């Protein structure tokens, strides 16, 4: 965490790119507190706190300067899966998928793979049969939950459109999108940020109603995305949806009740 230090007043929040997950939109928030530093990445969810108040201002300044002087990692134009990504998924990673009640058919549809070198479950994203992105879900304590390829991805929207109804639910992650898609068309933002390209993709679908269902700690972001869509797309009603857990952590019955209560389904 030292690499993210900066000299700032108490309680001031500063933002950085989170290099470990491929973020390029300054979504790692770092705040100085009387006990040290707290941090949270709004792209991959990595968060925690560190006690480094023993550092002198000179040491903090040196660490910050060292980070600014380091050359940025290159960002590539094409996407490739990790070279060792294969079908042999370890039992613990498979168990993680199954704990969200995913069926074997749904896991197959997701195209999940395992990279031994990265020690991550790879969730690929395809557009018209072409690989456009992937996420790597890790299971090692202290490491970022997700990493992404360093590519110019624009705004990748992972759509799951299997229902004739034109209603659409936006969620953060691929697993949540797959589970919500059992009941309603869905799309994963791969985070809590809505880019211009993704906005255009949503507008092109001309949904009659859009729900923005992010994780429980993203109320402000959900409101912001809903407002942006309401002002800039051809969507009908747009509204945020709030629940006590991530969408993927709810049962089918709970998801149905939440969607019914918010006007997206009928009993």
Coordinates of C-alpha atoms in Angstrom, one line a residue:
X1 CA 0.0 0.0 0.0
X2 CA 3.0 2.3 0.4
X3 CA 3.0 3.1 -3.3
X4 CA -0.3 4.9 -2.9
X5 CA 0.7 7.3 -0.1
X6 CA 0.4 11.0 -0.6
X7 CA 0.7 13.9 1.8
X8 CA -2.9 15.1 2.4
X9 CA -4.9 16.7 5.3
X10 CA -6.6 14.5 7.8
X11 CA -9.8 12.9 6.4
X12 CA -9.1 14.1 2.9
X13 CA -9.8 11.5 0.3
X14 CA -7.6 11.1 -2.8
X15 CA -8.0 8.9 -5.8
X16 CA -5.6 6.7 -7.9
X17 CA -5.7 4.2 -10.6
X18 CA -5.6 0.7 -9.0
X19 CA -2.9 -1.0 -11.1
X20 CA -3.5 -4.4 -9.6
X21 CA -6.9 -4.7 -11.2
X22 CA -6.3 -2.7 -14.3
X23 CA -8.3 0.3 -13.3
X24 CA -7.7 3.4 -15.4
X25 CA -10.5 5.6 -14.0
X26 CA -9.1 6.7 -10.6
X27 CA -11.4 4.4 -8.7
X28 CA -9.0 3.5 -5.8
X29 CA -10.0 5.8 -3.0
X30 CA -7.5 6.4 -0.2
X31 CA -8.2 8.4 2.9
X32 CA -6.0 9.6 5.7
X33 CA -7.4 9.0 9.2
X34 CA -5.9 9.5 12.8
X35 CA -5.0 5.8 12.8
X36 CA -3.5 5.5 9.4
X37 CA -4.9 5.0 5.9
X38 CA -8.1 3.4 4.6
X39 CA -8.5 2.4 1.0
X40 CA -11.2 1.0 -1.3
X41 CA -11.2 0.2 -5.0
X42 CA -14.6 0.8 -6.6
X43 CA -13.5 -1.3 -9.6
X44 CA -12.5 -4.6 -8.0
X45 CA -13.7 -4.2 -4.4
X46 CA -10.2 -4.4 -2.7
X47 CA -10.3 -2.6 0.6
X48 CA -8.8 -2.3 4.0
X49 CA -6.7 -0.1 6.3
X50 CA -3.1 0.3 7.1
X51 CA -1.3 1.8 10.1
X52 CA 1.6 3.9 8.8
X53 CA 1.4 6.9 11.0
X54 CA 5.0 6.2 12.0
X55 CA 6.2 7.4 8.6
X56 CA 7.6 10.9 8.6
X57 CA 6.3 13.5 6.1
X58 CA 9.7 13.1 4.3
X59 CA 9.2 9.3 4.0
X60 CA 5.7 9.7 2.7
X61 CA 6.8 12.3 0.2
X62 CA 9.6 10.0 -1.0
X63 CA 7.2 7.1 -1.5
X64 CA 4.7 9.3 -3.4
X65 CA 7.5 10.7 -5.6
X66 CA 8.8 7.3 -6.4
X67 CA 5.4 6.2 -7.6
X68 CA 5.0 9.3 -9.8
X69 CA 8.4 8.7 -11.3
X70 CA 7.8 5.1 -12.2
X71 CA 6.9 4.5 -15.8
X72 CA 3.3 3.3 -16.4
X73 CA 2.7 -0.2 -17.6
X74 CA 1.8 -0.4 -21.3
X75 CA -1.9 -0.7 -22.3
X76 CA -2.4 -3.1 -25.3
X77 CA -4.9 -2.9 -28.1
X78 CA -5.8 -6.6 -28.2
X79 CA -7.1 -9.1 -25.6
X80 CA -5.7 -12.5 -25.0
X81 CA -6.5 -15.1 -22.3
X82 CA -3.7 -16.1 -20.0
X83 CA -1.6 -18.6 -21.9
X84 CA -2.3 -21.4 -19.4
X85 CA -6.1 -20.8 -19.1
X86 CA -7.7 -24.2 -19.3
X87 CA -10.8 -26.2 -18.5
X88 CA -9.4 -27.9 -15.3
X89 CA -11.0 -25.8 -12.6
X90 CA -9.9 -26.6 -9.0
X91 CA -12.5 -27.8 -6.6
X92 CA -12.4 -24.7 -4.4
X93 CA -13.0 -22.4 -7.4
X94 CA -15.8 -24.6 -8.7
X95 CA -17.3 -24.6 -5.2
X96 CA -17.2 -20.8 -5.3
X97 CA -19.3 -20.8 -8.5
X98 CA -21.7 -23.4 -7.1
X99 CA -22.3 -21.4 -3.9
X100 CA -24.2 -18.9 -6.0
X101 CA -26.5 -21.7 -7.2
X102 CA -25.1 -21.7 -10.7
X103 CA -26.0 -24.8 -12.7
X104 CA -23.4 -26.8 -14.7
X105 CA -25.1 -25.5 -17.8
X106 CA -24.7 -21.9 -16.7
X107 CA -21.1 -22.4 -15.7
X108 CA -20.5 -23.8 -19.2
X109 CA -22.2 -20.8 -20.8
X110 CA -19.9 -18.5 -18.8
X111 CA -16.9 -20.2 -20.4
X112 CA -15.0 -20.3 -17.0
X113 CA -11.3 -21.3 -17.1
X114 CA -8.5 -21.6 -14.7
X115 CA -5.0 -20.1 -14.8
X116 CA -2.5 -21.9 -12.7
X117 CA 0.1 -19.2 -13.1
X118 CA -2.2 -16.5 -11.9
X119 CA -4.1 -18.7 -9.5
X120 CA -7.3 -17.2 -10.7
X121 CA -10.7 -18.3 -12.2
X122 CA -10.9 -16.6 -15.6
X123 CA -14.3 -15.2 -16.7
X124 CA -14.0 -14.4 -20.4
X125 CA -16.2 -11.8 -22.2
X126 CA -17.1 -12.3 -25.8
X127 CA -18.7 -10.0 -28.3
X128 CA -20.0 -11.7 -31.5
X129 CA -17.7 -14.6 -30.8
X130 CA -14.6 -12.4 -30.3
X131 CA -12.8 -12.2 -27.0
X132 CA -13.0 -8.5 -25.9
X133 CA -12.2 -8.8 -22.2
X134 CA -11.8 -11.1 -19.2
X135 CA -11.8 -10.9 -15.4
X136 CA -9.6 -13.1 -13.1
X137 CA -11.2 -13.9 -9.8
X138 CA -8.6 -14.7 -7.1
X139 CA -9.0 -16.5 -3.8
X140 CA -5.8 -15.6 -2.0
X141 CA -6.3 -13.5 1.2
X142 CA -4.8 -10.0 0.9
X143 CA -4.8 -10.1 -2.9
X144 CA -7.2 -8.1 -5.1
X145 CA -10.4 -10.1 -5.8
X146 CA -10.3 -9.3 -9.5
X147 CA -7.7 -8.5 -12.0
X148 CA -8.3 -7.5 -15.7
X149 CA -6.2 -7.4 -18.8
X150 CA -4.4 -4.2 -19.5
X151 CA -6.2 -3.2 -22.7
X152 CA -8.1 -0.2 -24.1
X153 CA -11.4 -1.8 -23.3
X154 CA -13.7 1.3 -23.6
X155 CA -16.9 0.3 -22.0
X156 CA -17.5 -3.5 -22.0
X157 CA -21.1 -4.4 -21.3
X158 CA -21.7 -8.1 -20.7
X159 CA -25.2 -8.6 -21.9
X160 CA -27.5 -11.6 -21.2
X161 CA -30.6 -11.0 -23.3
X162 CA -32.8 -14.1 -23.3
X163 CA -36.2 -12.7 -22.6
X164 CA -38.6 -11.1 -25.1
X165 CA -39.5 -8.5 -22.6
X166 CA -37.5 -5.3 -23.1
X167 CA -36.9 -4.6 -19.4
X168 CA -33.2 -4.6 -18.4
X169 CA -31.3 -4.9 -15.1
X170 CA -27.8 -3.5 -14.8
X171 CA -25.5 -5.2 -12.2
X172 CA -21.8 -5.0 -11.4
X173 CA -20.4 -8.5 -12.1
X174 CA -20.7 -11.3 -14.6
X175 CA -22.1 -13.9 -12.0
X176 CA -24.8 -11.5 -10.9
X177 CA -25.8 -10.9 -14.5
X178 CA -26.1 -14.6 -15.2
X179 CA -28.3 -15.2 -12.2
X180 CA -30.6 -12.2 -12.7
X181 CA -30.9 -13.3 -16.4
X182 CA -32.9 -16.3 -15.2
X183 CA -35.8 -13.9 -14.7
X184 CA -35.1 -10.7 -16.7
X185 CA -32.7 -9.4 -19.3
X186 CA -29.4 -8.3 -17.6
X187 CA -26.1 -6.7 -18.3
X188 CA -22.9 -6.5 -16.2
X189 CA -21.0 -3.2 -16.0
X190 CA -17.9 -4.9 -14.7
X191 CA -17.8 -2.4 -11.9
X192 CA -19.9 0.6 -10.8
X193 CA -19.0 3.0 -13.6
X194 CA -21.1 3.6 -16.7
X195 CA -19.1 4.8 -19.7
X196 CA -20.2 6.6 -22.8
X197 CA -20.0 3.5 -25.0
X198 CA -22.0 1.4 -22.6
X199 CA -24.6 4.1 -22.4
X200 CA -24.9 4.0 -26.2
X201 CA -25.3 0.2 -26.1
X202 CA -28.1 0.5 -23.6
X203 CA -29.8 3.2 -25.6
X204 CA -29.6 1.0 -28.7
X205 CA -31.5 -1.7 -26.9
X206 CA -34.4 0.7 -26.3
X207 CA -35.4 -0.9 -23.0
X208 CA -38.9 0.0 -21.7
X209 CA -37.5 0.0 -18.1
X210 CA -34.0 -0.1 -16.6
X211 CA -33.0 -1.1 -13.1
X212 CA -29.6 -0.3 -11.7
X213 CA -28.9 -3.0 -9.1
X214 CA -25.4 -2.5 -7.7
X215 CA -23.9 -3.9 -4.5
X216 CA -25.3 -2.7 -1.2
X217 CA -22.5 -0.2 -0.6
X218 CA -23.0 1.6 -4.0
X219 CA -26.2 3.6 -3.4
X220 CA -24.7 6.8 -4.6
X221 CA -23.2 5.2 -7.7
X222 CA -26.6 3.5 -8.5
X223 CA -28.4 6.9 -8.2
X224 CA -25.8 8.5 -10.5
X225 CA -26.0 5.8 -13.2
X226 CA -29.8 5.9 -13.1
X227 CA -29.7 9.7 -13.5
X228 CA -27.3 9.5 -16.4
X229 CA -29.4 6.9 -18.2
X230 CA -32.6 8.9 -17.7
X231 CA -31.0 12.0 -19.2
X232 CA -29.0 10.4 -22.1
X233 CA -30.8 7.3 -23.4
X234 CA -34.1 6.3 -25.1
X235 CA -34.9 4.2 -22.0
X236 CA -38.3 4.4 -20.4
X237 CA -38.4 4.4 -16.6
X238 CA -35.0 4.2 -15.0
X239 CA -34.6 3.5 -11.3
X240 CA -32.0 2.2 -8.8
X241 CA -32.7 -1.1 -7.0
X242 CA -31.4 -1.7 -3.5
X243 CA -31.1 -4.9 -1.6
X244 CA -29.3 -6.2 1.5
X245 CA -26.8 -8.3 -0.5
X246 CA -25.2 -8.4 -3.9
X247 CA -27.6 -9.7 -6.6
X248 CA -25.8 -13.0 -6.9
X249 CA -26.1 -13.7 -3.2
X250 CA -29.9 -13.8 -3.3
X251 CA -32.0 -16.8 -4.0
X252 CA -34.3 -17.1 -7.1
X253 CA -37.3 -16.4 -4.9
X254 CA -35.7 -13.3 -3.3
X255 CA -34.6 -12.0 -6.7
X256 CA -38.1 -12.4 -8.1
X257 CA -39.6 -10.6 -5.1
X258 CA -37.1 -7.7 -5.4
X259 CA -37.9 -7.4 -9.2
X260 CA -41.7 -7.6 -8.5
X261 CA -41.4 -4.9 -5.8
X262 CA -39.6 -2.6 -8.2
X263 CA -42.0 -3.1 -11.1
X264 CA -39.9 -5.4 -13.3
X265 CA -41.9 -8.6 -12.9
X266 CA -45.4 -9.6 -12.0
X267 CA -46.4 -12.5 -9.7

